[in-house]
Amino acid sequence: MDTALTRLVGVRHPIVQTGMGWVAGPRLVSAAANAGALGVLGSATMTVDGLREAVREVKSRTDAPFGVNLRADAADAGDRVRIILDEGVRVASFALAPSRELIAELKEAGVIVVPSVGARRHAEKVAAWGADAVVVQGGEGGGHTGEVATTVLLPQVVDAVDIPVVAAGGFFDGRGLVAALAYGAAGVAMGTRFLLTSDSTVPDAVKARYLAATVRDVTVTRAVDGLPHRMLRTDLVAALENSGRARRLLHAVRRAAGFRRLSGLTWPQLVRDGLAMRHGKDLTWSQVLLAANTPMLLRSAMVDGRTDLGVMASGQVAGVIDDLPSCAELVERIMKEAEAVRERLTAAP
Ligand SMILES: Cc1cc2nc3c(=O)[nH]c(=O)nc-3n(C[C@H](O)[C@H](O)[C@H](O)COP(=O)(O)O)c2cc1C
């Protein structure tokens, strides 16, 4: 299936496996890339050296194009961009809008810049600054998310910008892909669906929690880091929502200390990252620290398998997913379904 996305990036299928912290590592990304999708490494939770190693590992496992997701506002974003340039990574994906200067620098070096946005005005801004394409995430999507549903946000953005738009939030099958194309998108980007594959390194016990979830078990809360964050509703989430300020601050400091050790960041860098994540919102100090240490909470689940202690970021779509195909099986299935849907739509009544 030939779309503006496949032409821009050089992938076989108009499907993106999004950059997810602790989830989108070399194994998942290379499996997605070998399946013909655009795999994207989640680098926000990697050290700078870890990112370089991960990029090299993906390159050793596939010749297909792939991307790196990073936070443009991270204290060490410059070092990460250097790796993208030095290692010849095809696509730079951003969790928050990169600056006009950063977009220009990457584009000059031949890197395709694809920021993720959750609102029309952000899409307009990055398009005006020269982004090559944009991933638009509707409110049903996993992780940090907005309020507007994909079915409303996607046509709004498609009408507002003239660069390729990739639809995210709630996609898992071939029907969704065709629906996104019908809205004018150039493809779909999926997080939760790729987390739930046999190629993802997320521990089995954690995958089982996602598979068991119904659509009503996925919630949006600000209790974890002060920003709207979509995740599985667990006892931890309920406890955070019900705990007082002092307890939350203690919890935040403990977690932040752990993340600092792992990431090699200094306390000032950590606090700067937390402040940057406020997005100009009025957060308390405990929320700033919580924002900075969200990576630790995700890690407990995604790496250590602690469904009791960790945060399991998730799209609503977890409620309709009940299997763990390989990336190759998943992508092939989606493309077959999409073709069948298109044939049905164009067949004489
Ligand atoms: C476990 C998890 C971790 C995520 N981490 C990141 C991240 O580090 N950076 C980012 O830009 N988006 C992140 N996201 C959002 C996804 O990249 C993607 O936009 C979202 O999952 C799409 O919605 P879907 O889950 O309905 O497919 C994360 C999502 C999940 C489920």
CSV table of C-alpha atoms and ligand atoms in Angstrom, one decimal:
chain,number,residue,atom,x,y,z
A,1,MET,CA,0.0,0.0,0.0
A,2,ASP,CA,1.6,3.2,-1.2
A,3,THR,CA,1.0,6.4,0.8
A,4,ALA,CA,2.7,9.6,1.5
A,5,LEU,CA,4.2,7.9,4.6
A,6,THR,CA,5.6,4.9,2.9
A,7,ARG,CA,7.1,7.2,0.2
A,8,LEU,CA,8.5,9.7,2.7
A,9,VAL,CA,10.2,7.1,5.0
A,10,GLY,CA,10.8,4.2,2.6
A,11,VAL,CA,8.8,1.6,4.5
A,12,ARG,CA,6.7,-1.2,2.9
A,13,HIS,CA,3.5,-0.5,5.0
A,14,PRO,CA,1.9,2.7,6.3
A,15,ILE,CA,2.3,1.5,9.9
A,16,VAL,CA,4.4,3.0,12.7
A,17,GLN,CA,5.4,1.2,15.9
A,18,THR,CA,5.7,4.2,18.2
A,19,GLY,CA,8.5,5.0,20.6
A,20,MET,CA,7.5,3.8,24.1
A,21,GLY,CA,9.7,4.2,27.1
A,22,TRP,CA,11.2,0.9,28.3
A,23,VAL,CA,9.0,-0.9,25.7
A,24,ALA,CA,10.3,0.1,22.3
A,25,GLY,CA,13.8,-1.3,22.5
A,26,PRO,CA,16.0,-2.8,19.8
A,27,ARG,CA,14.2,-6.2,19.7
A,28,LEU,CA,10.7,-4.7,19.1
A,29,VAL,CA,12.0,-2.0,16.8
A,30,SER,CA,13.9,-4.3,14.6
A,31,ALA,CA,11.1,-6.8,14.5
A,32,ALA,CA,8.7,-4.0,13.4
A,33,ALA,CA,11.1,-2.7,10.9
A,34,ASN,CA,11.7,-6.2,9.4
A,35,ALA,CA,7.9,-6.6,9.2
A,36,GLY,CA,7.8,-3.6,6.9
A,37,ALA,CA,6.5,-1.0,9.5
A,38,LEU,CA,8.5,2.0,10.8
A,39,GLY,CA,9.9,1.0,14.1
A,40,VAL,CA,10.8,3.8,16.5
A,41,LEU,CA,13.1,3.4,19.5
A,42,GLY,CA,11.8,5.0,22.8
A,43,SER,CA,14.9,6.8,24.0
A,44,ALA,CA,13.4,9.0,26.8
A,45,THR,CA,14.1,6.2,29.3
A,46,MET,CA,17.6,5.3,27.9
A,47,THR,CA,20.9,6.8,28.9
A,48,VAL,CA,22.8,8.5,26.1
A,49,ASP,CA,25.2,5.6,25.9
A,50,GLY,CA,22.3,3.2,26.1
A,51,LEU,CA,20.7,5.0,23.1
A,52,ARG,CA,23.9,4.7,21.0
A,53,GLU,CA,24.1,0.9,21.8
A,54,ALA,CA,20.4,0.5,21.0
A,55,VAL,CA,20.7,2.2,17.7
A,56,ARG,CA,23.7,0.1,16.8
A,57,GLU,CA,21.8,-3.1,17.8
A,58,VAL,CA,18.9,-2.2,15.6
A,59,LYS,CA,21.2,-1.6,12.7
A,60,SER,CA,22.8,-5.0,13.3
A,61,ARG,CA,19.4,-6.6,13.2
A,62,THR,CA,17.8,-4.9,10.2
A,63,ASP,CA,18.6,-2.8,7.1
A,64,ALA,CA,15.2,-1.3,7.1
A,65,PRO,CA,14.7,2.4,8.1
A,66,PHE,CA,13.8,3.1,11.7
A,67,GLY,CA,13.4,6.1,14.0
A,68,VAL,CA,14.3,7.4,17.5
A,69,ASN,CA,11.8,9.1,19.8
A,70,LEU,CA,13.1,11.7,22.2
A,71,ARG,CA,12.0,14.6,24.3
A,72,ALA,CA,13.1,17.8,22.7
A,73,ASP,CA,13.1,19.5,26.1
A,74,ALA,CA,15.4,16.9,27.8
A,75,ALA,CA,18.6,18.2,29.4
A,76,ASP,CA,20.7,16.0,27.2
A,77,ALA,CA,18.6,16.3,23.9
A,78,GLY,CA,21.7,17.7,22.1
A,79,ASP,CA,23.7,14.5,22.8
A,80,ARG,CA,20.8,12.4,21.6
A,81,VAL,CA,20.4,14.4,18.4
A,82,ARG,CA,24.2,13.9,17.8
A,83,ILE,CA,23.7,10.1,17.9
A,84,ILE,CA,20.8,10.3,15.4
A,85,LEU,CA,23.1,12.3,13.1
A,86,ASP,CA,26.3,10.2,13.6
A,87,GLU,CA,24.5,6.9,13.2
A,88,GLY,CA,22.4,7.9,10.2
A,89,VAL,CA,19.0,7.2,11.8
A,90,ARG,CA,16.3,7.9,9.2
A,91,VAL,CA,13.6,9.4,11.4
A,92,ALA,CA,13.5,11.7,14.5
A,93,SER,CA,10.3,11.4,16.4
A,94,PHE,CA,9.5,13.9,19.2
A,95,ALA,CA,7.2,13.5,22.2
A,96,LEU,CA,7.0,17.3,22.5
A,97,ALA,CA,7.4,19.8,19.7
A,98,PRO,CA,11.0,20.4,18.8
A,99,SER,CA,12.2,24.0,18.1
A,100,ARG,CA,12.4,25.5,14.6
A,101,GLU,CA,16.2,25.4,14.9
A,102,LEU,CA,16.4,21.7,15.8
A,103,ILE,CA,14.0,20.8,13.0
A,104,ALA,CA,16.2,22.7,10.5
A,105,GLU,CA,19.4,21.1,11.8
A,106,LEU,CA,18.0,17.6,11.5
A,107,LYS,CA,16.5,18.2,8.1
A,108,GLU,CA,19.7,19.7,6.8
A,109,ALA,CA,21.4,16.4,7.7
A,110,GLY,CA,18.8,14.4,5.8
A,111,VAL,CA,16.9,13.2,8.9
A,112,ILE,CA,13.1,13.0,8.5
A,113,VAL,CA,11.4,14.9,11.4
A,114,VAL,CA,8.1,13.6,12.6
A,115,PRO,CA,6.9,15.2,15.9
A,116,SER,CA,3.9,13.7,17.8
A,117,VAL,CA,1.2,16.2,18.7
A,118,GLY,CA,-2.2,16.0,20.5
A,119,ALA,CA,-3.7,19.3,19.3
A,120,ARG,CA,-4.3,21.1,16.0
A,121,ARG,CA,-2.4,24.2,16.9
A,122,HIS,CA,0.7,22.1,17.7
A,123,ALA,CA,0.4,20.4,14.3
A,124,GLU,CA,0.1,23.8,12.6
A,125,LYS,CA,3.2,25.0,14.5
A,126,VAL,CA,5.5,22.2,13.7
A,127,ALA,CA,4.3,22.1,10.1
A,128,ALA,CA,5.1,25.8,9.7
A,129,TRP,CA,8.6,25.1,11.2
A,130,GLY,CA,9.3,22.5,8.5
A,131,ALA,CA,8.4,19.1,10.1
A,132,ASP,CA,8.2,16.5,7.4
A,133,ALA,CA,5.1,14.7,8.8
A,134,VAL,CA,3.2,14.7,12.1
A,135,VAL,CA,1.8,11.9,14.3
A,136,VAL,CA,-1.5,13.0,15.7
A,137,GLN,CA,-2.6,11.2,18.9
A,138,GLY,CA,-6.2,11.3,19.9
A,139,GLY,CA,-7.3,11.1,23.6
A,140,GLU,CA,-7.8,7.3,23.5
A,141,GLY,CA,-4.1,6.8,23.0
A,142,GLY,CA,-1.8,5.4,25.7
A,143,GLY,CA,0.7,7.4,27.8
A,144,HIS,CA,0.5,11.2,28.0
A,145,THR,CA,-2.6,12.1,26.1
A,146,GLY,CA,-5.1,14.9,25.3
A,147,GLU,CA,-8.8,15.2,25.6
A,148,VAL,CA,-9.9,15.1,21.9
A,149,ALA,CA,-10.8,11.8,20.4
A,150,THR,CA,-9.0,10.6,17.3
A,151,THR,CA,-12.2,10.7,15.3
A,152,VAL,CA,-12.5,14.4,15.9
A,153,LEU,CA,-8.8,15.4,16.1
A,154,LEU,CA,-7.6,13.6,13.0
A,155,PRO,CA,-9.9,15.3,10.4
A,156,GLN,CA,-9.2,18.6,12.2
A,157,VAL,CA,-5.5,18.2,11.7
A,158,VAL,CA,-5.7,16.8,8.2
A,159,ASP,CA,-7.6,19.9,7.2
A,160,ALA,CA,-5.2,22.2,8.9
A,161,VAL,CA,-1.8,21.1,7.6
A,162,ASP,CA,-0.4,20.1,4.2
A,163,ILE,CA,2.2,17.6,5.4
A,164,PRO,CA,1.5,13.9,5.8
A,165,VAL,CA,-0.5,13.1,9.0
A,166,VAL,CA,-0.2,9.8,10.7
A,167,ALA,CA,-3.1,8.8,12.9
A,168,ALA,CA,-2.5,7.5,16.5
A,169,GLY,CA,-4.7,6.6,19.4
A,170,GLY,CA,-7.0,3.5,19.3
A,171,PHE,CA,-5.6,1.7,16.2
A,172,PHE,CA,-5.1,-2.1,16.2
A,173,ASP,CA,-6.4,-3.6,13.0
A,174,GLY,CA,-6.9,-3.3,9.2
A,175,ARG,CA,-10.3,-1.6,9.6
A,176,GLY,CA,-8.7,1.2,11.6
A,177,LEU,CA,-6.0,1.6,9.0
A,178,VAL,CA,-8.6,2.0,6.2
A,179,ALA,CA,-10.6,4.4,8.4
A,180,ALA,CA,-7.5,6.5,9.0
A,181,LEU,CA,-6.8,6.7,5.3
A,182,ALA,CA,-10.4,7.6,4.7
A,183,TYR,CA,-10.0,10.6,7.0
A,184,GLY,CA,-7.0,11.7,4.9
A,185,ALA,CA,-4.2,10.2,7.1
A,186,ALA,CA,-1.1,8.7,5.5
A,187,GLY,CA,-1.0,5.8,7.9
A,188,VAL,CA,-1.4,4.7,11.5
A,189,ALA,CA,0.9,4.7,14.5
A,190,MET,CA,0.3,2.2,17.2
A,191,GLY,CA,1.7,1.9,20.7
A,192,THR,CA,-0.4,-0.5,22.8
A,193,ARG,CA,-0.9,-2.9,19.9
A,194,PHE,CA,2.9,-3.3,19.4
A,195,LEU,CA,3.5,-3.6,23.2
A,196,LEU,CA,1.2,-6.6,23.0
A,197,THR,CA,3.3,-8.7,20.6
A,198,SER,CA,5.5,-11.6,21.2
A,199,ASP,CA,8.5,-9.5,20.1
A,200,SER,CA,8.0,-7.0,22.9
A,201,THR,CA,10.2,-7.6,25.9
A,202,VAL,CA,7.5,-6.6,28.4
A,203,PRO,CA,7.3,-9.3,31.0
A,204,ASP,CA,4.5,-11.9,30.5
A,205,ALA,CA,2.8,-11.1,33.7
A,206,VAL,CA,2.4,-7.5,32.6
A,207,LYS,CA,1.2,-8.4,29.1
A,208,ALA,CA,-1.4,-10.7,30.8
A,209,ARG,CA,-2.7,-7.7,32.8
A,210,TYR,CA,-3.2,-5.7,29.5
A,211,LEU,CA,-4.9,-8.7,27.8
A,212,ALA,CA,-7.3,-9.1,30.7
A,213,ALA,CA,-8.2,-5.4,30.7
A,214,THR,CA,-11.6,-4.3,29.4
A,215,VAL,CA,-12.0,-0.8,27.9
A,216,ARG,CA,-13.3,0.3,31.3
A,217,ASP,CA,-10.0,-0.7,33.0
A,218,VAL,CA,-8.1,2.0,31.2
A,219,THR,CA,-8.2,5.4,32.8
A,220,VAL,CA,-6.7,8.9,32.5
A,221,THR,CA,-5.1,10.2,35.7
A,222,ARG,CA,-3.0,13.2,36.7
A,223,ALA,CA,-2.1,11.6,40.0
A,224,VAL,CA,1.1,10.0,38.7
A,225,ASP,CA,2.9,13.0,37.3
A,226,GLY,CA,0.5,15.9,37.2
A,227,LEU,CA,-0.2,15.5,33.4
A,228,PRO,CA,-3.1,13.6,31.9
A,229,HIS,CA,-1.7,10.1,31.5
A,230,ARG,CA,-3.6,7.1,30.1
A,231,MET,CA,-2.9,3.8,31.9
A,232,LEU,CA,-4.4,0.7,33.3
A,233,ARG,CA,-6.4,1.4,36.4
A,234,THR,CA,-4.6,-0.4,39.3
A,235,ASP,CA,-4.4,-0.3,43.0
A,236,LEU,CA,-1.4,1.9,42.8
A,237,VAL,CA,-3.3,4.4,40.7
A,238,ALA,CA,-6.1,4.4,43.2
A,239,ALA,CA,-3.7,4.8,46.1
A,240,LEU,CA,-2.0,7.8,44.4
A,241,GLU,CA,-5.3,9.4,43.6
A,242,ASN,CA,-6.3,9.1,47.3
A,243,SER,CA,-3.1,9.9,49.0
A,244,GLY,CA,-2.3,13.3,50.5
A,245,ARG,CA,0.3,15.7,49.4
A,246,ALA,CA,3.0,14.7,51.9
A,247,ARG,CA,2.8,11.0,51.0
A,248,ARG,CA,2.9,11.8,47.3
A,249,LEU,CA,6.0,13.9,47.7
A,250,LEU,CA,7.8,11.1,49.7
A,251,HIS,CA,6.8,8.7,47.0
A,252,ALA,CA,8.1,11.1,44.3
A,253,VAL,CA,11.5,11.6,46.0
A,254,ARG,CA,12.0,7.9,46.5
A,255,ARG,CA,11.3,7.1,42.8
A,256,ALA,CA,13.3,10.1,41.5
A,257,ALA,CA,16.3,8.9,43.5
A,258,GLY,CA,16.1,5.5,41.7
A,259,PHE,CA,15.7,7.0,38.3
A,260,ARG,CA,18.6,9.4,38.9
A,261,ARG,CA,20.9,6.4,39.7
A,262,LEU,CA,19.8,4.6,36.5
A,263,SER,CA,19.8,7.5,34.1
A,264,GLY,CA,23.1,9.1,35.3
A,265,LEU,CA,21.3,12.5,35.5
A,266,THR,CA,22.2,15.0,38.2
A,267,TRP,CA,19.5,16.2,40.6
A,268,PRO,CA,19.4,19.7,38.8
A,269,GLN,CA,19.0,18.0,35.4
A,270,LEU,CA,16.2,15.8,36.8
A,271,VAL,CA,14.4,18.8,38.3
A,272,ARG,CA,14.9,20.7,35.0
A,273,ASP,CA,13.3,17.8,33.1
A,274,GLY,CA,10.4,17.7,35.5
A,275,LEU,CA,10.0,21.5,35.2
A,276,ALA,CA,10.1,21.2,31.4
A,277,MET,CA,7.3,18.6,31.5
A,278,ARG,CA,5.0,21.0,33.3
A,279,HIS,CA,4.3,22.5,29.9
A,280,GLY,CA,3.7,25.8,31.6
A,281,LYS,CA,1.1,24.2,33.8
A,282,ASP,CA,0.8,25.0,37.5
A,283,LEU,CA,2.2,21.9,39.2
A,284,THR,CA,3.3,21.5,42.8
A,285,TRP,CA,6.8,20.5,43.6
A,286,SER,CA,5.8,16.9,44.3
A,287,GLN,CA,4.2,16.9,40.8
A,288,VAL,CA,7.4,18.2,39.2
A,289,LEU,CA,9.3,15.4,40.9
A,290,LEU,CA,6.7,12.9,39.9
A,291,ALA,CA,6.9,14.1,36.3
A,292,ALA,CA,10.6,13.7,36.3
A,293,ASN,CA,10.4,10.2,37.7
A,294,THR,CA,7.6,8.8,35.6
A,295,PRO,CA,10.2,6.7,33.8
A,296,MET,CA,10.9,4.8,37.1
A,297,LEU,CA,7.2,4.0,37.6
A,298,LEU,CA,7.0,2.7,34.0
A,299,ARG,CA,10.2,0.7,34.5
A,300,SER,CA,8.9,-1.2,37.5
A,301,ALA,CA,6.2,-2.6,35.3
A,302,MET,CA,7.7,-2.8,31.8
A,303,VAL,CA,11.1,-4.1,32.9
A,304,ASP,CA,10.8,-5.6,36.4
A,305,GLY,CA,7.3,-7.0,35.9
A,306,ARG,CA,5.9,-5.4,39.0
A,307,THR,CA,2.2,-4.9,38.2
A,308,ASP,CA,1.7,-3.9,41.8
A,309,LEU,CA,4.3,-1.1,41.9
A,310,GLY,CA,4.6,0.1,38.4
A,311,VAL,CA,2.6,2.2,36.0
A,312,MET,CA,1.2,0.5,32.9
A,313,ALA,CA,0.7,3.2,30.3
A,314,SER,CA,-2.0,2.0,27.9
A,315,GLY,CA,-4.4,3.0,25.2
A,316,GLN,CA,-8.1,2.2,25.6
A,317,VAL,CA,-7.5,-0.2,22.8
A,318,ALA,CA,-6.0,-2.7,25.4
A,319,GLY,CA,-9.6,-3.5,26.1
A,320,VAL,CA,-10.2,-5.0,22.6
A,321,ILE,CA,-6.8,-6.7,22.2
A,322,ASP,CA,-6.6,-10.4,23.2
A,323,ASP,CA,-3.6,-11.9,21.6
A,324,LEU,CA,0.2,-11.6,21.3
A,325,PRO,CA,1.1,-12.1,17.6
A,326,SER,CA,4.7,-11.4,16.4
A,327,CYS,CA,5.2,-8.1,14.6
A,328,ALA,CA,5.4,-10.0,11.3
A,329,GLU,CA,2.1,-11.7,11.9
A,330,LEU,CA,0.5,-8.5,13.1
A,331,VAL,CA,1.6,-6.3,10.2
A,332,GLU,CA,0.7,-9.0,7.7
A,333,ARG,CA,-2.8,-9.5,9.3
A,334,ILE,CA,-3.5,-5.7,9.3
A,335,MET,CA,-2.5,-5.3,5.7
A,336,LYS,CA,-4.6,-8.3,4.6
A,337,GLU,CA,-7.6,-7.0,6.5
A,338,ALA,CA,-7.1,-3.5,5.1
A,339,GLU,CA,-7.0,-4.9,1.6
A,340,ALA,CA,-10.2,-7.0,2.2
A,341,VAL,CA,-12.0,-3.9,3.6
A,342,ARG,CA,-11.0,-1.8,0.7
A,343,GLU,CA,-12.2,-4.5,-1.8
A,344,ARG,CA,-15.5,-4.7,0.1
A,345,LEU,CA,-16.0,-1.0,0.0
A,346,THR,CA,-15.4,-0.7,-3.7
A,347,ALA,CA,-17.3,-3.9,-4.7
A,348,ALA,CA,-20.6,-3.4,-6.5
A,349,PRO,CA,-23.5,-3.5,-4.0
B,1,LIG,C1,3.8,2.0,27.6
B,1,LIG,C2,3.8,3.3,26.8
B,1,LIG,C3,4.9,4.1,26.8
B,1,LIG,C4,4.9,5.3,26.0
B,1,LIG,N1,6.0,6.1,26.0
B,1,LIG,C5,6.1,7.1,25.2
B,1,LIG,C6,7.3,7.9,25.0
B,1,LIG,O1,8.3,7.6,25.7
B,1,LIG,N2,7.3,8.9,24.1
B,1,LIG,C7,6.2,9.2,23.3
B,1,LIG,O2,6.3,10.1,22.5
B,1,LIG,N3,5.0,8.5,23.4
B,1,LIG,C8,5.0,7.5,24.3
B,1,LIG,N4,3.8,6.7,24.4
B,1,LIG,C9,2.7,7.0,23.5
B,1,LIG,C10,2.8,6.1,22.2
B,1,LIG,O3,4.0,6.5,21.6
B,1,LIG,C11,1.6,6.3,21.2
B,1,LIG,O4,1.5,7.6,20.8
B,1,LIG,C12,0.3,5.8,21.8
B,1,LIG,O5,0.5,4.6,22.5
B,1,LIG,C13,-0.7,5.6,20.7
B,1,LIG,O6,-1.9,5.2,21.2
B,1,LIG,P1,-2.4,3.6,21.3
B,1,LIG,O7,-1.7,3.1,22.5
B,1,LIG,O8,-3.8,3.7,21.3
B,1,LIG,O9,-1.8,2.9,20.0
B,1,LIG,C14,3.7,5.6,25.2
B,1,LIG,C15,2.6,4.7,25.2
B,1,LIG,C16,2.6,3.6,26.0
B,1,LIG,C17,1.4,2.7,25.9
